[in-house]
Coordinates of C-alpha atoms in Angstrom, one line a residue:
M1 CA -23.1 -38.6 11.3
D2 CA -25.7 -37.7 8.6
V3 CA -26.9 -34.0 9.0
P4 CA -29.8 -32.9 6.8
L5 CA -28.8 -30.4 4.1
W6 CA -31.5 -28.0 5.4
L7 CA -30.3 -28.1 9.0
A8 CA -26.5 -27.4 7.7
L9 CA -27.6 -24.5 5.6
I10 CA -29.5 -22.8 8.5
V11 CA -26.7 -23.2 10.9
V12 CA -24.1 -21.8 8.4
G13 CA -26.4 -18.9 7.6
V14 CA -27.0 -18.0 11.3
L15 CA -23.1 -18.3 12.2
G16 CA -22.1 -16.3 9.0
Y17 CA -24.6 -13.6 9.8
K18 CA -23.7 -13.3 13.6
L19 CA -19.6 -13.3 12.7
V20 CA -19.6 -11.3 9.6
R21 CA -22.7 -9.1 9.5
P22 CA -23.4 -9.0 5.9
P23 CA -26.7 -8.1 4.3
L24 CA -29.3 -10.6 5.0
W25 CA -30.3 -10.8 1.4
L26 CA -26.8 -11.7 0.5
V27 CA -26.8 -14.5 2.9
A28 CA -30.2 -15.8 1.5
V29 CA -28.9 -15.6 -2.1
I30 CA -25.8 -17.5 -1.4
L31 CA -27.5 -20.2 0.5
L32 CA -30.2 -20.7 -1.9
G33 CA -27.8 -20.4 -5.0
G34 CA -25.6 -23.3 -3.2
F35 CA -28.6 -25.4 -2.3
L36 CA -30.0 -25.2 -6.0
L37 CA -26.5 -25.7 -7.4
A38 CA -26.1 -28.9 -5.4
N39 CA -29.4 -30.4 -6.9
S40 CA -28.4 -29.3 -10.5
S41 CA -26.7 -31.1 -13.2
F42 CA -23.6 -29.1 -12.5
A43 CA -23.1 -30.7 -9.2
P44 CA -20.7 -33.6 -10.6
F45 CA -18.3 -30.7 -11.7
F46 CA -18.1 -29.4 -8.2
A47 CA -17.9 -32.9 -6.5
P48 CA -14.0 -33.2 -6.8
I49 CA -13.5 -29.7 -5.4
T50 CA -15.7 -30.3 -2.2
K51 CA -14.3 -33.5 -1.1

């Protein structure tokens, strides 16, 4: 099953916010940072960790 990255980020953000109640700006920074890191040249370094 292929899930679009934007949908997965929204689901993770909503669930994380409801369960942990961190500041909303912190959730946005973490999600945006992860999205940008996944599309950067550093992605191959993190690929073995996430598999």
